[in-house]
PDB file of C-alpha atoms in Angstrom:
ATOM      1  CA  UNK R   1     137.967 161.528 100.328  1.00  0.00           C
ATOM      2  CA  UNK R   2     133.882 161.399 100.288  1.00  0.00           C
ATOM      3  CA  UNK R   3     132.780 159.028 102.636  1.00  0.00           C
ATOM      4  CA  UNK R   4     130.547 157.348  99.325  1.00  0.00           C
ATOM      5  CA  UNK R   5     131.757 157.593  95.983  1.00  0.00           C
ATOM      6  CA  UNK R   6     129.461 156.819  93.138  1.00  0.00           C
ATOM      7  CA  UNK R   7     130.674 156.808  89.117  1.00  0.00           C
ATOM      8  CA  UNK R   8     128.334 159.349  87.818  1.00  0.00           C
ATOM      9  CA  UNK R   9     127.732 158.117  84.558  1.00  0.00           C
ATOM     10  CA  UNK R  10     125.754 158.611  82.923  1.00  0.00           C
ATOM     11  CA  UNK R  11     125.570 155.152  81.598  1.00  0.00           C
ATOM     12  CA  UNK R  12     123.833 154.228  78.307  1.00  0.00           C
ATOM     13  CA  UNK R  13     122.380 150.339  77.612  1.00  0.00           C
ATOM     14  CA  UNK R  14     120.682 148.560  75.264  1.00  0.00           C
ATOM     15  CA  UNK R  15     117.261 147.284  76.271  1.00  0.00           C
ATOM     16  CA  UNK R  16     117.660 143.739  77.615  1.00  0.00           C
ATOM     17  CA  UNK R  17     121.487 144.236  79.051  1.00  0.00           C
ATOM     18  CA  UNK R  18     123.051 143.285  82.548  1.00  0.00           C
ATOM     19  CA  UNK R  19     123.524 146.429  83.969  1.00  0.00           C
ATOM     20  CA  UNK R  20     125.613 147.183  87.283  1.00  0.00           C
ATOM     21  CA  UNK R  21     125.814 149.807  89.249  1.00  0.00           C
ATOM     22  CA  UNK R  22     128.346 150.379  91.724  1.00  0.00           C
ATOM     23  CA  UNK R  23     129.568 152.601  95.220  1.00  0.00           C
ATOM     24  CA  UNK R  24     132.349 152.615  97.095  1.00  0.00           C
ATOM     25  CA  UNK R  25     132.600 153.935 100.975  1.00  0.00           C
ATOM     26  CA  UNK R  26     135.395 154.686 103.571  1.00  0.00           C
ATOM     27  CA  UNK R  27     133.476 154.149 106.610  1.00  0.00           C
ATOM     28  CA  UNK R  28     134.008 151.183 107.696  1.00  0.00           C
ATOM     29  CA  UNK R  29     130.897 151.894 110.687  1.00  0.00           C
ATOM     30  CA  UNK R  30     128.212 152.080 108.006  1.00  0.00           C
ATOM     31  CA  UNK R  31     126.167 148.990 108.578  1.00  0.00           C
ATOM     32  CA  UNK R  32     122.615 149.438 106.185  1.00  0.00           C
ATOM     33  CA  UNK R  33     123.122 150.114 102.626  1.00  0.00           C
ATOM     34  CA  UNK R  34     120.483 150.678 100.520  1.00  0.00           C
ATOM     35  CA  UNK R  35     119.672 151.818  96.564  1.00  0.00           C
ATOM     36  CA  UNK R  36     116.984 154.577  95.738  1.00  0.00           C
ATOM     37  CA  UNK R  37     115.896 155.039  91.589  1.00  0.00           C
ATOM     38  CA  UNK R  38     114.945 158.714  91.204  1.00  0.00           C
ATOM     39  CA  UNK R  39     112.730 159.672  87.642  1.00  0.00           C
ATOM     40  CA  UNK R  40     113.562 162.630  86.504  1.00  0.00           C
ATOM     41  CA  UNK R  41     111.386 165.776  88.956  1.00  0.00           C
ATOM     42  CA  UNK R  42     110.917 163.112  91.428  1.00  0.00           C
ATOM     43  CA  UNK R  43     111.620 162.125  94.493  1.00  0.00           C
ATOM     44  CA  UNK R  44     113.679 159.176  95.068  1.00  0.00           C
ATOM     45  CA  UNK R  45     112.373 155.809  95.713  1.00  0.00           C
ATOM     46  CA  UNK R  46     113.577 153.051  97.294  1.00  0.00           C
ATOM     47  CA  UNK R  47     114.279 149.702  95.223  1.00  0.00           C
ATOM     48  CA  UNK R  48     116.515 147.658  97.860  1.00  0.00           C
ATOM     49  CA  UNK R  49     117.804 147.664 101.150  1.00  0.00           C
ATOM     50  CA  UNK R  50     120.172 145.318 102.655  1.00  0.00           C
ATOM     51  CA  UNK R  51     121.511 145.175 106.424  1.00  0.00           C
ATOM     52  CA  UNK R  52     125.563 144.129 106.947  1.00  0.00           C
ATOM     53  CA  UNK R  53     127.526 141.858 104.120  1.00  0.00           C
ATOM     54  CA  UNK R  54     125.839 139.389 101.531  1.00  0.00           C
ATOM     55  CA  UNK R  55     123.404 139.350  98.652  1.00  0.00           C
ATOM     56  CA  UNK R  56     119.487 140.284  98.268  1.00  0.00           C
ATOM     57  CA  UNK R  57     117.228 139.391  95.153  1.00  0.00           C
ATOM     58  CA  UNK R  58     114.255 141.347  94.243  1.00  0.00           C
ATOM     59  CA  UNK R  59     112.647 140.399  90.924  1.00  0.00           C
ATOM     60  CA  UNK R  60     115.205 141.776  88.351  1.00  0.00           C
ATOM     61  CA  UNK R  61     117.414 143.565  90.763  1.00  0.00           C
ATOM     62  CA  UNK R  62     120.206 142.255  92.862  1.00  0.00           C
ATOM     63  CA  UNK R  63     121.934 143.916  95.771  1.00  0.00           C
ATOM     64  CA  UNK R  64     125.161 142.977  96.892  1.00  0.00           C
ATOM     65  CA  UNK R  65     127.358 144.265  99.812  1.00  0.00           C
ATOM     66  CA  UNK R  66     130.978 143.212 100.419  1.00  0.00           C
ATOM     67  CA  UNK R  67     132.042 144.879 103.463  1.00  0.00           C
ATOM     68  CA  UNK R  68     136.002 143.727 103.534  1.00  0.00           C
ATOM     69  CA  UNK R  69     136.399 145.615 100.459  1.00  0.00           C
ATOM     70  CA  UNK R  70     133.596 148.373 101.119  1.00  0.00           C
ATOM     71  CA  UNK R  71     131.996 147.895  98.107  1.00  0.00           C
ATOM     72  CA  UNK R  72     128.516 147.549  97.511  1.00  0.00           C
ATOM     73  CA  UNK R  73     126.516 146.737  93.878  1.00  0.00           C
ATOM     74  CA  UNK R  74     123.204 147.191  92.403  1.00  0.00           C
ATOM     75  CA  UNK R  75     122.366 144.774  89.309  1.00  0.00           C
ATOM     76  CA  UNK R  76     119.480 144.833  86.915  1.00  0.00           C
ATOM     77  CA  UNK R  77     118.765 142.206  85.081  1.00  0.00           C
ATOM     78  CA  UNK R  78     116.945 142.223  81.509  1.00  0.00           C
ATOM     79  CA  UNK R  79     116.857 145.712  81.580  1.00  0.00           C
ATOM     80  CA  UNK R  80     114.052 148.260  79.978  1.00  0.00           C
ATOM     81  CA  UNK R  81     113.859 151.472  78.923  1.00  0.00           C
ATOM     82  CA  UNK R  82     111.429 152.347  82.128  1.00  0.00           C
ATOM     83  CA  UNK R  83     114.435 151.491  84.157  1.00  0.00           C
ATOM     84  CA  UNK R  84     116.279 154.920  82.716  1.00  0.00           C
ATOM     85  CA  UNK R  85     116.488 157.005  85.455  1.00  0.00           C
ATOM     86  CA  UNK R  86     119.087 158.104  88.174  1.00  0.00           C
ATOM     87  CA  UNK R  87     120.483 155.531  90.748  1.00  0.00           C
ATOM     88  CA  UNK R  88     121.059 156.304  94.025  1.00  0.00           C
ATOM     89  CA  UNK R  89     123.448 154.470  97.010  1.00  0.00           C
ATOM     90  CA  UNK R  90     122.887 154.882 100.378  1.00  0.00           C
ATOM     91  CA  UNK R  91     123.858 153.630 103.509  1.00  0.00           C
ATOM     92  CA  UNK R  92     124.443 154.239 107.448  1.00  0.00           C
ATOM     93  CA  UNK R  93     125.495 153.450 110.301  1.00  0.00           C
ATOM     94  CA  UNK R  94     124.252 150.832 112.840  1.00  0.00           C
ATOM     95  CA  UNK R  95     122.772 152.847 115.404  1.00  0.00           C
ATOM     96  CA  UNK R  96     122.001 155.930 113.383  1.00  0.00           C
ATOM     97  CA  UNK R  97     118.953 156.921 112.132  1.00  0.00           C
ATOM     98  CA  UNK R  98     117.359 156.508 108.912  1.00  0.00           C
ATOM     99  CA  UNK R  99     117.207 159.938 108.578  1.00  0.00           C
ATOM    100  CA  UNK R 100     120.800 160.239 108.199  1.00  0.00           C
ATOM    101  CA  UNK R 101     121.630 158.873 105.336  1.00  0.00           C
ATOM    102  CA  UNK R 102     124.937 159.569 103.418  1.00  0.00           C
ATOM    103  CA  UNK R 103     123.853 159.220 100.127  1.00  0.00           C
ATOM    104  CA  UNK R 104     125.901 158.445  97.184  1.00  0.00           C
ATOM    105  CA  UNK R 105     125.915 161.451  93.876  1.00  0.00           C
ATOM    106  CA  UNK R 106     123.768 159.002  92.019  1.00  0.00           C
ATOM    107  CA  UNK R 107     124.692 157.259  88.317  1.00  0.00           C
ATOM    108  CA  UNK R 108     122.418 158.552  85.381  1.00  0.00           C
ATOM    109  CA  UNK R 109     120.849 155.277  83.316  1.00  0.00           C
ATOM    110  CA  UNK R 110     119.792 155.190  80.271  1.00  0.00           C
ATOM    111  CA  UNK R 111     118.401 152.494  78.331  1.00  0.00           C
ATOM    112  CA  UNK R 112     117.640 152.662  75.050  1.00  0.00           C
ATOM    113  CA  UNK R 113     114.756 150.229  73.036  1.00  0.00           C
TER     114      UNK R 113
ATOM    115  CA  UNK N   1      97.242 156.258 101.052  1.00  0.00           C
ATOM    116  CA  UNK N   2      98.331 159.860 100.315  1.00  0.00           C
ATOM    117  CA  UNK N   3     102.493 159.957  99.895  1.00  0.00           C
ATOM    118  CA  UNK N   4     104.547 163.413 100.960  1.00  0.00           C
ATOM    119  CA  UNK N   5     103.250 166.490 100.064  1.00  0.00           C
ATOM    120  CA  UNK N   6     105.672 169.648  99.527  1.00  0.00           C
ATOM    121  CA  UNK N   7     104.651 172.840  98.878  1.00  0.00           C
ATOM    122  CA  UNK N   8     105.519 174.752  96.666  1.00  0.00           C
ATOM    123  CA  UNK N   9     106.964 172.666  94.102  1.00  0.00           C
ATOM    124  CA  UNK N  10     108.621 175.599  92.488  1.00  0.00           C
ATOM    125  CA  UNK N  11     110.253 179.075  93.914  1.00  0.00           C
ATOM    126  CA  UNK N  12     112.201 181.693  92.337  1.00  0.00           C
ATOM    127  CA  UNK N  13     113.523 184.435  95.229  1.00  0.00           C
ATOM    128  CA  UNK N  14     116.420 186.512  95.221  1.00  0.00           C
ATOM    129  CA  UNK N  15     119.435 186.810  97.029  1.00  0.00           C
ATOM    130  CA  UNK N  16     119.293 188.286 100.685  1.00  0.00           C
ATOM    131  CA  UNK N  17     115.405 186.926 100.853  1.00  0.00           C
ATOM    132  CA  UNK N  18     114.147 184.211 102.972  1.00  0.00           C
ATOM    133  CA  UNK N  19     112.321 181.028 101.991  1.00  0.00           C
ATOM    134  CA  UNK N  20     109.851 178.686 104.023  1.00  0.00           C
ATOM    135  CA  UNK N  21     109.309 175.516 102.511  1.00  0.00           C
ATOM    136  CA  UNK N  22     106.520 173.177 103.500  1.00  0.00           C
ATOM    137  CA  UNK N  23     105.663 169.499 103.726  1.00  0.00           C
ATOM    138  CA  UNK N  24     103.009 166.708 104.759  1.00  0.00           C
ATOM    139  CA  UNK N  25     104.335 163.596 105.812  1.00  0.00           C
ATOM    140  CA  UNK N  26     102.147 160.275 104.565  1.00  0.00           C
ATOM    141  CA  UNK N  27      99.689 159.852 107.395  1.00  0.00           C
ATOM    142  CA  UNK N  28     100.889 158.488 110.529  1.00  0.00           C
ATOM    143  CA  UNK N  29     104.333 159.011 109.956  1.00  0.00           C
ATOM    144  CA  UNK N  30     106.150 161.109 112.837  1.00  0.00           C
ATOM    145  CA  UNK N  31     109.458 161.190 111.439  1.00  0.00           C
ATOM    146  CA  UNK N  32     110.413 163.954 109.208  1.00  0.00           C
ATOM    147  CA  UNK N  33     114.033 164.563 107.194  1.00  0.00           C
ATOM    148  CA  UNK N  34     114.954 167.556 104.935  1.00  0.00           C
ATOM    149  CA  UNK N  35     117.492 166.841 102.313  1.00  0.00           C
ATOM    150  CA  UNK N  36     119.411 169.395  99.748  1.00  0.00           C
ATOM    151  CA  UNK N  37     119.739 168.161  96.702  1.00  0.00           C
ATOM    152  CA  UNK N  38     122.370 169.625  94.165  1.00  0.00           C
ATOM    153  CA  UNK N  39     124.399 168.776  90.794  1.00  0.00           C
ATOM    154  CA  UNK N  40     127.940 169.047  92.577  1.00  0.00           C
ATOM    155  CA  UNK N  41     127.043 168.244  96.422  1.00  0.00           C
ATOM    156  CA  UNK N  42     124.128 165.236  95.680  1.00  0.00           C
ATOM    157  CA  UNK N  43     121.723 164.568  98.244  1.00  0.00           C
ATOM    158  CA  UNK N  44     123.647 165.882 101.424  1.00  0.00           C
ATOM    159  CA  UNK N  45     121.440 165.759 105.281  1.00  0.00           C
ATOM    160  CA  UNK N  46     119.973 168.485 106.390  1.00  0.00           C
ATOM    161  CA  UNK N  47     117.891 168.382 109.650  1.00  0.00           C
ATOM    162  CA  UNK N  48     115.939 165.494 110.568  1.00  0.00           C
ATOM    163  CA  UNK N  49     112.577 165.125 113.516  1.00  0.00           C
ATOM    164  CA  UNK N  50     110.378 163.369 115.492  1.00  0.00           C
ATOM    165  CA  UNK N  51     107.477 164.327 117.644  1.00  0.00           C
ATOM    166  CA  UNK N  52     108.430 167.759 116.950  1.00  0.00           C
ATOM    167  CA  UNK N  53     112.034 167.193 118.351  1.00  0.00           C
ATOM    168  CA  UNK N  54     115.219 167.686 115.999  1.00  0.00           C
ATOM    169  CA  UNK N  55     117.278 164.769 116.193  1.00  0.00           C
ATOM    170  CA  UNK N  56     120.522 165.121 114.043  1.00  0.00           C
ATOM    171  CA  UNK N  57     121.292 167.987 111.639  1.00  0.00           C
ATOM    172  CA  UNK N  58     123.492 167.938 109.390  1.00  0.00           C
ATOM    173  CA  UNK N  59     126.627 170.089 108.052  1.00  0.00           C
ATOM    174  CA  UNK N  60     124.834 173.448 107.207  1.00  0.00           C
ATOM    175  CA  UNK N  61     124.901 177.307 108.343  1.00  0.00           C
ATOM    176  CA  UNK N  62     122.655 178.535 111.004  1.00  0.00           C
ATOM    177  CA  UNK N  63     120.680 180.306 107.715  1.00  0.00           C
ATOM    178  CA  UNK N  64     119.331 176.806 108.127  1.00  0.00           C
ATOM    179  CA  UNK N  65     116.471 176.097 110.127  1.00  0.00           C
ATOM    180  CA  UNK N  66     113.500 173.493 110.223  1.00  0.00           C
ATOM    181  CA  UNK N  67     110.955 172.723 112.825  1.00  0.00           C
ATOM    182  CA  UNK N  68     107.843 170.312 113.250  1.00  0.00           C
ATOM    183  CA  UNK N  69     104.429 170.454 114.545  1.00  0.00           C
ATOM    184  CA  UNK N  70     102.128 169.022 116.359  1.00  0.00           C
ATOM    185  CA  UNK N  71     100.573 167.376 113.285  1.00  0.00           C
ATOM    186  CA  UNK N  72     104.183 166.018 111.934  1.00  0.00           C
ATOM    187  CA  UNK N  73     103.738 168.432 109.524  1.00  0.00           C
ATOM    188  CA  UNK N  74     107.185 170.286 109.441  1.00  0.00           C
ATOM    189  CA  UNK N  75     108.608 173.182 107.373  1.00  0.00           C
ATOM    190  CA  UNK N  76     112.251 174.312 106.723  1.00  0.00           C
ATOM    191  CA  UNK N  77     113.357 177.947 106.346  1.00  0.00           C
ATOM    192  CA  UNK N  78     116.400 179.454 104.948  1.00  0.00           C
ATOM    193  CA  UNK N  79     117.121 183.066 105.834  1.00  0.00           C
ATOM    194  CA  UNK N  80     119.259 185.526 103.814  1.00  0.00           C
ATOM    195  CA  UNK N  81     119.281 183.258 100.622  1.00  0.00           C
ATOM    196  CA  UNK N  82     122.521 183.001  98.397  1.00  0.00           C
ATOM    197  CA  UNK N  83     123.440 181.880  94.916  1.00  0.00           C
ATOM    198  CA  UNK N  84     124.509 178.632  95.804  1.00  0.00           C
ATOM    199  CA  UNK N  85     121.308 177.795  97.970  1.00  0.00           C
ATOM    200  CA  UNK N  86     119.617 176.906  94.569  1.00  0.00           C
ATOM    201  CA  UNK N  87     118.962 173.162  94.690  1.00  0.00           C
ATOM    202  CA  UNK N  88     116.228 171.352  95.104  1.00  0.00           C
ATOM    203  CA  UNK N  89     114.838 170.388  98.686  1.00  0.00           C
ATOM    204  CA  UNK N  90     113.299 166.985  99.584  1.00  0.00           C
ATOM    205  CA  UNK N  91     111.535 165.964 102.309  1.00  0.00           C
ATOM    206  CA  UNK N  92     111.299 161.997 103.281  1.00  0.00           C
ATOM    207  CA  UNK N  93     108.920 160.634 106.023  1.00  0.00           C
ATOM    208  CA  UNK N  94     108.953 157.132 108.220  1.00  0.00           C
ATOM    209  CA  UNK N  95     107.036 156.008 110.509  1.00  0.00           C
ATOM    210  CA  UNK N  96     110.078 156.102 113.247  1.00  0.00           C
ATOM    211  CA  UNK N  97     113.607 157.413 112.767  1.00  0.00           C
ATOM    212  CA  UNK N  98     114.683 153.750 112.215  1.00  0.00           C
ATOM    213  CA  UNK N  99     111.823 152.951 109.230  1.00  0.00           C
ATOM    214  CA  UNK N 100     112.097 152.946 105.370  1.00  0.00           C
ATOM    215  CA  UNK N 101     111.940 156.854 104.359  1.00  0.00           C
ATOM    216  CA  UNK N 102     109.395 157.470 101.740  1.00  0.00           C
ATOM    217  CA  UNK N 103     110.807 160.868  99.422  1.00  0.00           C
ATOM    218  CA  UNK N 104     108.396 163.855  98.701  1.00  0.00           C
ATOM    219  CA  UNK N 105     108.630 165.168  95.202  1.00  0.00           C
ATOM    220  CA  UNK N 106     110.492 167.675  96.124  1.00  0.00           C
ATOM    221  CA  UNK N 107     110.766 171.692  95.998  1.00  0.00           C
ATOM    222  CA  UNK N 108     112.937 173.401  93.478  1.00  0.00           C
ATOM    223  CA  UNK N 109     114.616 176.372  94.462  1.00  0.00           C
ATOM    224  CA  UNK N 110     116.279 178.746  92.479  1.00  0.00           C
ATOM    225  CA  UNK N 111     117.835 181.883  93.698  1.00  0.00           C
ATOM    226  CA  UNK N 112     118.469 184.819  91.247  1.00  0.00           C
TER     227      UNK N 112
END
C-alpha cells in the first residue's frame, strides 16, 4: 500500500460546479498536509496548507483534514475553467522537513465553460 | 522577486550518458529539494539541502547525486542514464527546511 493514494482522474466539470478532491494516507505520523495546483509545464504551486485535524478556508477553496479516518479533502467552490489543471496532496510528518514531502500522484481537472 | 530558476528546461541524452541539472533558488532561500517527477511514480523525494549540507535523501540509486554551493545554488547529477530516468526534475526552495517550498518550473528529461 502507498503511503498517499490519490484518484487520478482525470475529472471533468462544468464551469460553476462544487468540485472535491480527495487523498487518502496510511501513516498515521504525518502531521502537515497540504494541496499544490500544477498548470500544465509548470511547477507546482501551493494553494493550501493545513497543520493536524480540522478545516481551512481560502477564498473559493476549502481544506479539510480528518485524521481518525486519514482522509484529507480539497474543495473548490464556483469553479472556472482557469482552475483546470492537476491537483496535488501532500503531507508530512511532524518533525520532518518540508523538503520531504510524500506527495500524492495528483488528480487531472478539467473544467469546461 | 525572481522565483526558481532551472536550467536547462529541456534535455535529450542517451542511455549510459550523464546529466547535470542546474537551479537558482529565489533569493535568500538556503534550502534546496530535488524532486522526480513521473507518469507512474508522481512526484517521489529525491535529495534535499541546506547551507550546502544534504539533509534527507530519498529512495534512489547511488547514480543519484546532488550537491549545493556556497551561493544556495545547487545542481543534481545522474550518472550512467537509463530508460526509465526520463521524467521531469523539479527543484523547490524555502527559506529553512521547515518553510513553504516554492517549485521551479522544472527540467524535462528524456533519455533515448
Amino acid at each position: 500500500q502507498k503511503e498517499v493514494e490519490q484518484d487520478p482522474g482525470p475529472l471533468s466539470v462544468p464551469e460553476g460546479a462544487i468540485v472535491s478532491l480527495n487523498c487518502t494516507y496510511s501513516n498515521s505520523a504525518f502531521q502537515y498536509f497540504m494541496w499544490y495546483r500544477q498548470y500544465s509545464r509548470k511547477g507546482p504551486e501551493l494553494l493550501m496548507y493545513t497543520y493536524s485535524s480540522g478545516n481551512k478556508e481560502d477564498g473559493r477553496f476549502t481544506a479539510q483534514v480528518d485524521k481518525s479516518s486519514k482522509y484529507i479533502s480539497l474543495f473548490i467552490r464556483d469553479s472556472q475553467p482557469s482552475d483546470s489543471a492537476t491537483y496535488l496532496c501532500a503531507m508530512r510528518r511532524h518533525g520532518g522537513s518540508q523538503g520531504n514531502l510524500i506527495f500524492g500522484k495528483g488528480t487531472k481537472l478539467s473544467v469546461k465553460p | 522577486k525572481a522565483g526558481v530558476t532551472q536550467t536547462p528546461r529541456y534535455l535529450i541524452k542517451t542511455r549510459g550518458q550523464q546529466v547535470t541539472l542546474s537551479c537558482s533558488p529565489i533569493s535568500g532561500h538556503r534550502s534546496v529539494s530535488w524532486y522526480q517527477q513521473t507518469p507512474g511514480q508522481g512526484l517521489q523525494f529525491l535529495f534535499e539541502y541546506f547551507s550546502e549540507t544534504q539533509r534527507n535523501k530519498g529512495n534512489f540509486p547511488g547514480r543519484f547525486s546532488g550537491r549545493q554551493f556556497s551561493n544556495s545554488r545547487s545542481e543534481m547529477n545522474v550518472s550512467t542514464l537509463e530508460l526509465g530516468d526520463s521524467a521531469l526534475y523539479l527543484c523547490a526552495s524555502s527559506f529553512s527546511p521547515k518553510e513553504t517550498q516554492y517549485f521551479g518550473p522544472g527540467t524535462r528529461l528524456l533519455v533515448l
